[in-house]
Amino acid sequence: MAQWWGPNGFTNTFHEFDLRPGGIWEFVMHGPNGMDYDNKSEFVEIGPERIVLRHLCAPHYQLTATFEDLGGKTRLTWRQLFENAAVFNAIKKIAVPANEQNLDRLEAHLQKMSV
């Protein structure tokens, strides 16, 4: 994940990644603008069909990723539930394209792994 997580131009330094319920994921995203963005999340649920985490620093949200087997392909559904409408409205113009870029980077990374 450290190789592809985040929008275009971002890199990461992972400090902790404990992939189990109650485990912590703590890292710094390094932006192309030279800014660092501290992130800390707690894994709520881990399973083959669903991962749920709670983002513990601002902006606060819960992320649910579901995985559906489509016969050799996987459908990923990504949902974020923000703490309130004000946070959602403030972040949505950034979150939608950033999440698309994040998933595009995942796809490119998976393509490289399958070659």
mmCIF file of N, CA and C in Angstrom:
data_model
loop_
_atom_site.group_PDB
_atom_site.id
_atom_site.type_symbol
_atom_site.label_atom_id
_atom_site.label_comp_id
_atom_site.label_asym_id
_atom_site.label_seq_id
_atom_site.Cartn_x
_atom_site.Cartn_y
_atom_site.Cartn_z
ATOM 1 N N MET A 1 0.812 -1.197 0.000
ATOM 2 C CA MET A 1 0.000 0.000 0.000
ATOM 3 C C MET A 1 0.858 1.264 0.000
ATOM 4 N N ALA A 2 1.995 1.197 0.640
ATOM 5 C CA ALA A 2 2.845 2.391 0.700
ATOM 6 C C ALA A 2 3.262 2.847 -0.695
ATOM 7 N N GLN A 3 3.257 1.918 -1.667
ATOM 8 C CA GLN A 3 3.692 2.244 -3.024
ATOM 9 C C GLN A 3 2.609 2.915 -3.859
ATOM 10 N N TRP A 4 1.338 2.773 -3.497
ATOM 11 C CA TRP A 4 0.283 3.318 -4.352
ATOM 12 C C TRP A 4 -0.754 4.154 -3.615
ATOM 13 N N TRP A 5 -0.780 4.147 -2.295
ATOM 14 C CA TRP A 5 -1.843 4.824 -1.555
ATOM 15 C C TRP A 5 -1.780 6.337 -1.744
ATOM 16 N N GLY A 6 -2.931 6.923 -1.995
ATOM 17 C CA GLY A 6 -3.057 8.376 -2.078
ATOM 18 C C GLY A 6 -3.233 8.871 -3.497
ATOM 19 N N PRO A 7 -3.570 10.146 -3.615
ATOM 20 C CA PRO A 7 -3.757 10.754 -4.934
ATOM 21 C C PRO A 7 -2.438 10.852 -5.701
ATOM 22 N N ASN A 8 -2.546 11.212 -6.957
ATOM 23 C CA ASN A 8 -1.373 11.369 -7.822
ATOM 24 C C ASN A 8 -0.352 12.301 -7.187
ATOM 25 N N GLY A 9 0.905 11.899 -7.273
ATOM 26 C CA GLY A 9 2.000 12.736 -6.794
ATOM 27 C C GLY A 9 2.330 12.560 -5.321
ATOM 28 N N PHE A 10 1.539 11.802 -4.585
ATOM 29 C CA PHE A 10 1.773 11.605 -3.158
ATOM 30 C C PHE A 10 2.647 10.373 -2.930
ATOM 31 N N THR A 11 3.456 10.428 -1.886
ATOM 32 C CA THR A 11 4.205 9.274 -1.401
ATOM 33 C C THR A 11 3.845 9.092 0.071
ATOM 34 N N ASN A 12 4.283 7.989 0.650
ATOM 35 C CA ASN A 12 3.899 7.665 2.021
ATOM 36 C C ASN A 12 5.064 7.146 2.834
ATOM 37 N N THR A 13 4.995 7.419 4.120
ATOM 38 C CA THR A 13 5.860 6.782 5.094
ATOM 39 C C THR A 13 4.938 6.109 6.103
ATOM 40 N N PHE A 14 4.952 4.768 6.134
ATOM 41 C CA PHE A 14 4.121 4.021 7.066
ATOM 42 C C PHE A 14 4.875 3.835 8.374
ATOM 43 N N HIS A 15 4.210 4.124 9.480
ATOM 44 C CA HIS A 15 4.802 3.925 10.805
ATOM 45 C C HIS A 15 4.247 2.667 11.469
ATOM 46 N N GLU A 16 2.972 2.389 11.248
ATOM 47 C CA GLU A 16 2.320 1.216 11.833
ATOM 48 C C GLU A 16 1.213 0.765 10.894
ATOM 49 N N PHE A 17 1.110 -0.535 10.701
ATOM 50 C CA PHE A 17 0.035 -1.094 9.888
ATOM 51 C C PHE A 17 -0.326 -2.447 10.478
ATOM 52 N N ASP A 18 -1.291 -2.435 11.381
ATOM 53 C CA ASP A 18 -1.715 -3.637 12.106
ATOM 54 C C ASP A 18 -3.107 -4.017 11.607
ATOM 55 N N LEU A 19 -3.152 -4.854 10.573
ATOM 56 C CA LEU A 19 -4.380 -5.193 9.858
ATOM 57 C C LEU A 19 -5.175 -6.255 10.624
ATOM 58 N N ARG A 20 -5.857 -5.804 11.667
ATOM 59 C CA ARG A 20 -6.753 -6.658 12.455
ATOM 60 C C ARG A 20 -7.737 -5.729 13.165
ATOM 61 N N PRO A 21 -8.903 -6.237 13.550
ATOM 62 C CA PRO A 21 -9.837 -5.379 14.293
ATOM 63 C C PRO A 21 -9.166 -4.790 15.533
ATOM 64 N N GLY A 22 -9.269 -3.487 15.678
ATOM 65 C CA GLY A 22 -8.599 -2.783 16.773
ATOM 66 C C GLY A 22 -7.187 -2.348 16.441
ATOM 67 N N GLY A 23 -6.635 -2.823 15.325
ATOM 68 C CA GLY A 23 -5.279 -2.461 14.918
ATOM 69 C C GLY A 23 -5.215 -1.040 14.390
ATOM 70 N N ILE A 24 -4.049 -0.451 14.478
ATOM 71 C CA ILE A 24 -3.831 0.940 14.060
ATOM 72 C C ILE A 24 -3.043 0.980 12.764
ATOM 73 N N TRP A 25 -3.429 1.933 11.923
ATOM 74 C CA TRP A 25 -2.698 2.254 10.698
ATOM 75 C C TRP A 25 -2.304 3.717 10.815
ATOM 76 N N GLU A 26 -1.003 3.955 10.969
ATOM 77 C CA GLU A 26 -0.503 5.317 11.135
ATOM 78 C C GLU A 26 0.569 5.575 10.084
ATOM 79 N N PHE A 27 0.423 6.683 9.367
ATOM 80 C CA PHE A 27 1.355 7.001 8.297
ATOM 81 C C PHE A 27 1.313 8.493 7.991
ATOM 82 N N VAL A 28 2.284 8.913 7.209
ATOM 83 C CA VAL A 28 2.355 10.291 6.732
ATOM 84 C C VAL A 28 2.284 10.259 5.216
ATOM 85 N N MET A 29 1.359 11.039 4.667
ATOM 86 C CA MET A 29 1.304 11.228 3.215
ATOM 87 C C MET A 29 2.119 12.483 2.905
ATOM 88 N N HIS A 30 3.037 12.347 1.958
ATOM 89 C CA HIS A 30 3.879 13.469 1.548
ATOM 90 C C HIS A 30 3.321 14.003 0.233
ATOM 91 N N GLY A 31 2.797 15.225 0.270
ATOM 92 C CA GLY A 31 2.176 15.810 -0.909
ATOM 93 C C GLY A 31 3.189 16.357 -1.891
ATOM 94 N N PRO A 32 2.790 16.459 -3.152
ATOM 95 C CA PRO A 32 3.682 17.016 -4.165
ATOM 96 C C PRO A 32 3.981 18.495 -3.917
ATOM 97 N N ASN A 33 3.196 19.123 -3.043
ATOM 98 C CA ASN A 33 3.405 20.528 -2.689
ATOM 99 C C ASN A 33 4.393 20.693 -1.541
ATOM 100 N N GLY A 34 4.987 19.572 -1.079
ATOM 101 C CA GLY A 34 5.946 19.625 0.016
ATOM 102 C C GLY A 34 5.316 19.519 1.394
ATOM 103 N N MET A 35 4.003 19.483 1.468
ATOM 104 C CA MET A 35 3.308 19.372 2.754
ATOM 105 C C MET A 35 3.223 17.911 3.172
ATOM 106 N N ASP A 36 3.258 17.680 4.475
ATOM 107 C CA ASP A 36 3.059 16.360 5.047
ATOM 108 C C ASP A 36 1.690 16.310 5.712
ATOM 109 N N TYR A 37 1.018 15.173 5.554
ATOM 110 C CA TYR A 37 -0.326 14.986 6.087
ATOM 111 C C TYR A 37 -0.333 13.747 6.972
ATOM 112 N N ASP A 38 -0.403 13.964 8.289
ATOM 113 C CA ASP A 38 -0.444 12.858 9.238
ATOM 114 C C ASP A 38 -1.798 12.167 9.150
ATOM 115 N N ASN A 39 -1.777 10.849 9.203
ATOM 116 C CA ASN A 39 -2.992 10.041 9.156
ATOM 117 C C ASN A 39 -2.915 8.963 10.227
ATOM 118 N N LYS A 40 -4.060 8.740 10.872
ATOM 119 C CA LYS A 40 -4.155 7.654 11.849
ATOM 120 C C LYS A 40 -5.557 7.086 11.761
ATOM 121 N N SER A 41 -5.633 5.771 11.586
ATOM 122 C CA SER A 41 -6.918 5.080 11.497
ATOM 123 C C SER A 41 -6.882 3.838 12.365
ATOM 124 N N GLU A 42 -8.072 3.389 12.748
ATOM 125 C CA GLU A 42 -8.230 2.142 13.477
ATOM 126 C C GLU A 42 -9.076 1.201 12.631
ATOM 127 N N PHE A 43 -8.604 -0.028 12.458
ATOM 128 C CA PHE A 43 -9.380 -1.023 11.738
ATOM 129 C C PHE A 43 -10.515 -1.516 12.637
ATOM 130 N N VAL A 44 -11.728 -1.473 12.111
ATOM 131 C CA VAL A 44 -12.909 -1.897 12.846
ATOM 132 C C VAL A 44 -13.275 -3.333 12.477
ATOM 133 N N GLU A 45 -13.213 -3.632 11.191
ATOM 134 C CA GLU A 45 -13.595 -4.953 10.695
ATOM 135 C C GLU A 45 -12.662 -5.344 9.556
ATOM 136 N N ILE A 46 -12.200 -6.579 9.578
ATOM 137 C CA ILE A 46 -11.322 -7.106 8.527
ATOM 138 C C ILE A 46 -11.889 -8.451 8.094
ATOM 139 N N GLY A 47 -12.155 -8.585 6.818
ATOM 140 C CA GLY A 47 -12.646 -9.851 6.303
ATOM 141 C C GLY A 47 -12.392 -9.925 4.820
ATOM 142 N N PRO A 48 -12.612 -11.098 4.230
ATOM 143 C CA PRO A 48 -12.339 -11.248 2.801
ATOM 144 C C PRO A 48 -13.277 -10.425 1.916
ATOM 145 N N GLU A 49 -14.450 -10.072 2.427
ATOM 146 C CA GLU A 49 -15.416 -9.334 1.615
ATOM 147 C C GLU A 49 -15.606 -7.895 2.063
ATOM 148 N N ARG A 50 -14.969 -7.516 3.182
ATOM 149 C CA ARG A 50 -15.231 -6.173 3.703
ATOM 150 C C ARG A 50 -14.127 -5.737 4.661
ATOM 151 N N ILE A 51 -13.694 -4.493 4.506
ATOM 152 C CA ILE A 51 -12.767 -3.853 5.437
ATOM 153 C C ILE A 51 -13.416 -2.545 5.869
ATOM 154 N N VAL A 52 -13.434 -2.312 7.175
ATOM 155 C CA VAL A 52 -13.981 -1.068 7.723
ATOM 156 C C VAL A 52 -12.905 -0.447 8.600
ATOM 157 N N LEU A 53 -12.669 0.842 8.403
ATOM 158 C CA LEU A 53 -11.741 1.561 9.272
ATOM 159 C C LEU A 53 -12.329 2.907 9.654
ATOM 160 N N ARG A 54 -11.857 3.385 10.789
ATOM 161 C CA ARG A 54 -12.272 4.688 11.297
ATOM 162 C C ARG A 54 -11.065 5.620 11.251
ATOM 163 N N HIS A 55 -11.179 6.728 10.512
ATOM 164 C CA HIS A 55 -10.097 7.721 10.403
ATOM 165 C C HIS A 55 -10.150 8.582 11.658
ATOM 166 N N LEU A 56 -9.104 8.523 12.471
ATOM 167 C CA LEU A 56 -9.119 9.114 13.802
ATOM 168 C C LEU A 56 -8.712 10.578 13.857
ATOM 169 N N CYS A 57 -8.151 11.097 12.777
ATOM 170 C CA CYS A 57 -7.784 12.513 12.757
ATOM 171 C C CYS A 57 -8.625 13.218 11.691
ATOM 172 N N ALA A 58 -8.638 14.527 11.760
ATOM 173 C CA ALA A 58 -9.484 15.302 10.841
ATOM 174 C C ALA A 58 -9.024 15.102 9.402
ATOM 175 N N PRO A 59 -9.958 14.952 8.480
ATOM 176 C CA PRO A 59 -11.400 14.890 8.676
ATOM 177 C C PRO A 59 -11.813 13.502 9.170
ATOM 178 N N HIS A 60 -12.696 13.462 10.151
ATOM 179 C CA HIS A 60 -13.146 12.204 10.728
ATOM 180 C C HIS A 60 -14.186 11.550 9.821
ATOM 181 N N TYR A 61 -13.966 10.250 9.571
ATOM 182 C CA TYR A 61 -14.920 9.493 8.764
ATOM 183 C C TYR A 61 -14.731 8.008 9.021
ATOM 184 N N GLN A 62 -15.681 7.236 8.564
ATOM 185 C CA GLN A 62 -15.552 5.782 8.539
ATOM 186 C C GLN A 62 -15.528 5.355 7.089
ATOM 187 N N LEU A 63 -14.557 4.542 6.726
ATOM 188 C CA LEU A 63 -14.406 4.023 5.369
ATOM 189 C C LEU A 63 -14.791 2.549 5.369
ATOM 190 N N THR A 64 -15.671 2.185 4.446
ATOM 191 C CA THR A 64 -16.052 0.788 4.257
ATOM 192 C C THR A 64 -15.718 0.403 2.824
ATOM 193 N N ALA A 65 -14.871 -0.598 2.677
ATOM 194 C CA ALA A 65 -14.520 -1.136 1.360
ATOM 195 C C ALA A 65 -15.094 -2.541 1.285
ATOM 196 N N THR A 66 -15.912 -2.790 0.262
ATOM 197 C CA THR A 66 -16.456 -4.132 0.056
ATOM 198 C C THR A 66 -15.910 -4.697 -1.240
ATOM 199 N N PHE A 67 -15.714 -6.012 -1.247
ATOM 200 C CA PHE A 67 -15.119 -6.712 -2.377
ATOM 201 C C PHE A 67 -16.095 -7.783 -2.843
ATOM 202 N N GLU A 68 -16.417 -7.770 -4.132
ATOM 203 C CA GLU A 68 -17.363 -8.730 -4.694
ATOM 204 C C GLU A 68 -16.687 -9.491 -5.829
ATOM 205 N N ASP A 69 -16.699 -10.802 -5.738
ATOM 206 C CA ASP A 69 -16.113 -11.664 -6.763
ATOM 207 C C ASP A 69 -17.029 -11.674 -7.984
ATOM 208 N N LEU A 70 -16.470 -11.274 -9.118
ATOM 209 C CA LEU A 70 -17.219 -11.263 -10.375
ATOM 210 C C LEU A 70 -16.662 -12.301 -11.342
ATOM 211 N N GLY A 71 -16.258 -13.437 -10.833
ATOM 212 C CA GLY A 71 -15.741 -14.500 -11.691
ATOM 213 C C GLY A 71 -14.420 -14.152 -12.339
ATOM 214 N N GLY A 72 -13.391 -13.989 -11.552
ATOM 215 C CA GLY A 72 -12.064 -13.652 -12.074
ATOM 216 C C GLY A 72 -11.725 -12.182 -11.973
ATOM 217 N N LYS A 73 -12.696 -11.371 -11.652
ATOM 218 C CA LYS A 73 -12.487 -9.937 -11.413
ATOM 219 C C LYS A 73 -13.106 -9.612 -10.062
ATOM 220 N N THR A 74 -12.737 -8.464 -9.528
ATOM 221 C CA THR A 74 -13.275 -8.046 -8.240
ATOM 222 C C THR A 74 -13.872 -6.649 -8.365
ATOM 223 N N ARG A 75 -15.095 -6.501 -7.874
ATOM 224 C CA ARG A 75 -15.706 -5.170 -7.777
ATOM 225 C C ARG A 75 -15.410 -4.630 -6.385
ATOM 226 N N LEU A 76 -14.807 -3.442 -6.341
ATOM 227 C CA LEU A 76 -14.526 -2.754 -5.093
ATOM 228 C C LEU A 76 -15.528 -1.617 -4.958
ATOM 229 N N THR A 77 -16.250 -1.604 -3.859
ATOM 230 C CA THR A 77 -17.149 -0.493 -3.540
ATOM 231 C C THR A 77 -16.580 0.225 -2.334
ATOM 232 N N TRP A 78 -16.460 1.541 -2.463
ATOM 233 C CA TRP A 78 -15.758 2.371 -1.494
ATOM 234 C C TRP A 78 -16.756 3.387 -0.957
ATOM 235 N N ARG A 79 -16.993 3.375 0.351
ATOM 236 C CA ARG A 79 -17.936 4.327 0.952
ATOM 237 C C ARG A 79 -17.275 5.011 2.134
ATOM 238 N N GLN A 80 -17.481 6.322 2.207
ATOM 239 C CA GLN A 80 -16.989 7.082 3.347
ATOM 240 C C GLN A 80 -18.180 7.762 4.008
ATOM 241 N N LEU A 81 -18.277 7.603 5.327
ATOM 242 C CA LEU A 81 -19.314 8.236 6.113
ATOM 243 C C LEU A 81 -18.631 9.277 7.001
ATOM 244 N N PHE A 82 -18.891 10.555 6.712
ATOM 245 C CA PHE A 82 -18.255 11.643 7.454
ATOM 246 C C PHE A 82 -19.039 11.951 8.726
ATOM 247 N N GLU A 83 -18.371 12.619 9.677
ATOM 248 C CA GLU A 83 -18.977 12.843 10.987
ATOM 249 C C GLU A 83 -20.218 13.719 10.941
ATOM 250 N N ASN A 84 -20.316 14.583 9.928
ATOM 251 C CA ASN A 84 -21.518 15.404 9.785
ATOM 252 C C ASN A 84 -21.531 16.013 8.381
ATOM 253 N N ALA A 85 -22.645 16.657 8.048
ATOM 254 C CA ALA A 85 -22.826 17.216 6.706
ATOM 255 C C ALA A 85 -21.820 18.321 6.413
ATOM 256 N N ALA A 86 -21.446 19.103 7.407
ATOM 257 C CA ALA A 86 -20.493 20.192 7.186
ATOM 258 C C ALA A 86 -19.133 19.644 6.749
ATOM 259 N N VAL A 87 -18.680 18.587 7.400
ATOM 260 C CA VAL A 87 -17.397 17.978 7.031
ATOM 261 C C VAL A 87 -17.510 17.379 5.632
ATOM 262 N N PHE A 88 -18.603 16.667 5.373
ATOM 263 C CA PHE A 88 -18.828 16.092 4.044
ATOM 264 C C PHE A 88 -18.785 17.171 2.967
ATOM 265 N N ASN A 89 -19.522 18.256 3.160
ATOM 266 C CA ASN A 89 -19.584 19.319 2.153
ATOM 267 C C ASN A 89 -18.230 19.997 1.954
ATOM 268 N N ALA A 90 -17.444 20.107 3.019
ATOM 269 C CA ALA A 90 -16.124 20.740 2.913
ATOM 270 C C ALA A 90 -15.134 19.853 2.168
ATOM 271 N N ILE A 91 -15.276 18.551 2.302
ATOM 272 C CA ILE A 91 -14.263 17.634 1.762
ATOM 273 C C ILE A 91 -14.652 17.003 0.436
ATOM 274 N N LYS A 92 -15.938 16.996 0.066
ATOM 275 C CA LYS A 92 -16.376 16.213 -1.096
ATOM 276 C C LYS A 92 -15.719 16.632 -2.397
ATOM 277 N N LYS A 93 -15.446 17.912 -2.595
ATOM 278 C CA LYS A 93 -14.823 18.343 -3.857
ATOM 279 C C LYS A 93 -13.381 17.860 -3.970
ATOM 280 N N ILE A 94 -12.760 17.558 -2.834
ATOM 281 C CA ILE A 94 -11.392 17.031 -2.817
ATOM 282 C C ILE A 94 -11.413 15.504 -2.801
ATOM 283 N N ALA A 95 -12.313 14.923 -1.989
ATOM 284 C CA ALA A 95 -12.310 13.480 -1.758
ATOM 285 C C ALA A 95 -12.653 12.676 -3.007
ATOM 286 N N VAL A 96 -13.614 13.125 -3.782
ATOM 287 C CA VAL A 96 -14.031 12.339 -4.954
ATOM 288 C C VAL A 96 -12.883 12.170 -5.948
ATOM 289 N N PRO A 97 -12.264 13.255 -6.436
ATOM 290 C CA PRO A 97 -11.159 13.034 -7.383
ATOM 291 C C PRO A 97 -9.938 12.367 -6.732
ATOM 292 N N ALA A 98 -9.670 12.665 -5.454
ATOM 293 C CA ALA A 98 -8.523 12.052 -4.776
ATOM 294 C C ALA A 98 -8.719 10.545 -4.649
ATOM 295 N N ASN A 99 -9.937 10.118 -4.312
ATOM 296 C CA ASN A 99 -10.206 8.676 -4.206
ATOM 297 C C ASN A 99 -10.116 7.997 -5.564
ATOM 298 N N GLU A 100 -10.590 8.658 -6.610
ATOM 299 C CA GLU A 100 -10.472 8.088 -7.967
ATOM 300 C C GLU A 100 -9.005 7.906 -8.342
ATOM 301 N N GLN A 101 -8.174 8.909 -8.052
ATOM 302 C CA GLN A 101 -6.747 8.802 -8.348
ATOM 303 C C GLN A 101 -6.105 7.689 -7.521
ATOM 304 N N ASN A 102 -6.512 7.576 -6.265
ATOM 305 C CA ASN A 102 -5.996 6.526 -5.391
ATOM 306 C C ASN A 102 -6.291 5.146 -5.977
ATOM 307 N N LEU A 103 -7.523 4.943 -6.403
ATOM 308 C CA LEU A 103 -7.894 3.640 -6.962
ATOM 309 C C LEU A 103 -7.264 3.409 -8.328
ATOM 310 N N ASP A 104 -7.067 4.465 -9.103
ATOM 311 C CA ASP A 104 -6.343 4.338 -10.375
ATOM 312 C C ASP A 104 -4.897 3.897 -10.122
ATOM 313 N N ARG A 105 -4.293 4.433 -9.067
ATOM 314 C CA ARG A 105 -2.930 4.037 -8.721
ATOM 315 C C ARG A 105 -2.879 2.570 -8.280
ATOM 316 N N LEU A 106 -3.908 2.123 -7.543
ATOM 317 C CA LEU A 106 -3.994 0.712 -7.176
ATOM 318 C C LEU A 106 -4.076 -0.152 -8.427
ATOM 319 N N GLU A 107 -4.943 0.228 -9.362
ATOM 320 C CA GLU A 107 -5.088 -0.548 -10.586
ATOM 321 C C GLU A 107 -3.774 -0.634 -11.350
ATOM 322 N N ALA A 108 -3.067 0.478 -11.460
ATOM 323 C CA ALA A 108 -1.778 0.482 -12.174
ATOM 324 C C ALA A 108 -0.774 -0.420 -11.449
ATOM 325 N N HIS A 109 -0.793 -0.393 -10.125
ATOM 326 C CA HIS A 109 0.133 -1.228 -9.350
ATOM 327 C C HIS A 109 -0.187 -2.713 -9.550
ATOM 328 N N LEU A 110 -1.465 -3.052 -9.552
ATOM 329 C CA LEU A 110 -1.866 -4.438 -9.792
ATOM 330 C C LEU A 110 -1.489 -4.901 -11.203
ATOM 331 N N GLN A 111 -1.616 -4.003 -12.160
ATOM 332 C CA GLN A 111 -1.234 -4.336 -13.543
ATOM 333 C C GLN A 111 0.261 -4.686 -13.595
ATOM 334 N N LYS A 112 1.087 -3.900 -12.915
ATOM 335 C CA LYS A 112 2.525 -4.156 -12.910
ATOM 336 C C LYS A 112 2.846 -5.492 -12.234
ATOM 337 N N MET A 113 2.078 -5.827 -11.210
ATOM 338 C CA MET A 113 2.321 -7.080 -10.479
ATOM 339 C C MET A 113 1.950 -8.302 -11.313
ATOM 340 N N SER A 114 1.015 -8.147 -12.242
ATOM 341 C CA SER A 114 0.546 -9.301 -13.025
ATOM 342 C C SER A 114 1.381 -9.544 -14.273
ATOM 343 N N VAL A 115 2.327 -8.681 -14.562
ATOM 344 C CA VAL A 115 3.167 -8.838 -15.749
ATOM 345 C C VAL A 115 4.311 -9.770 -15.473
#
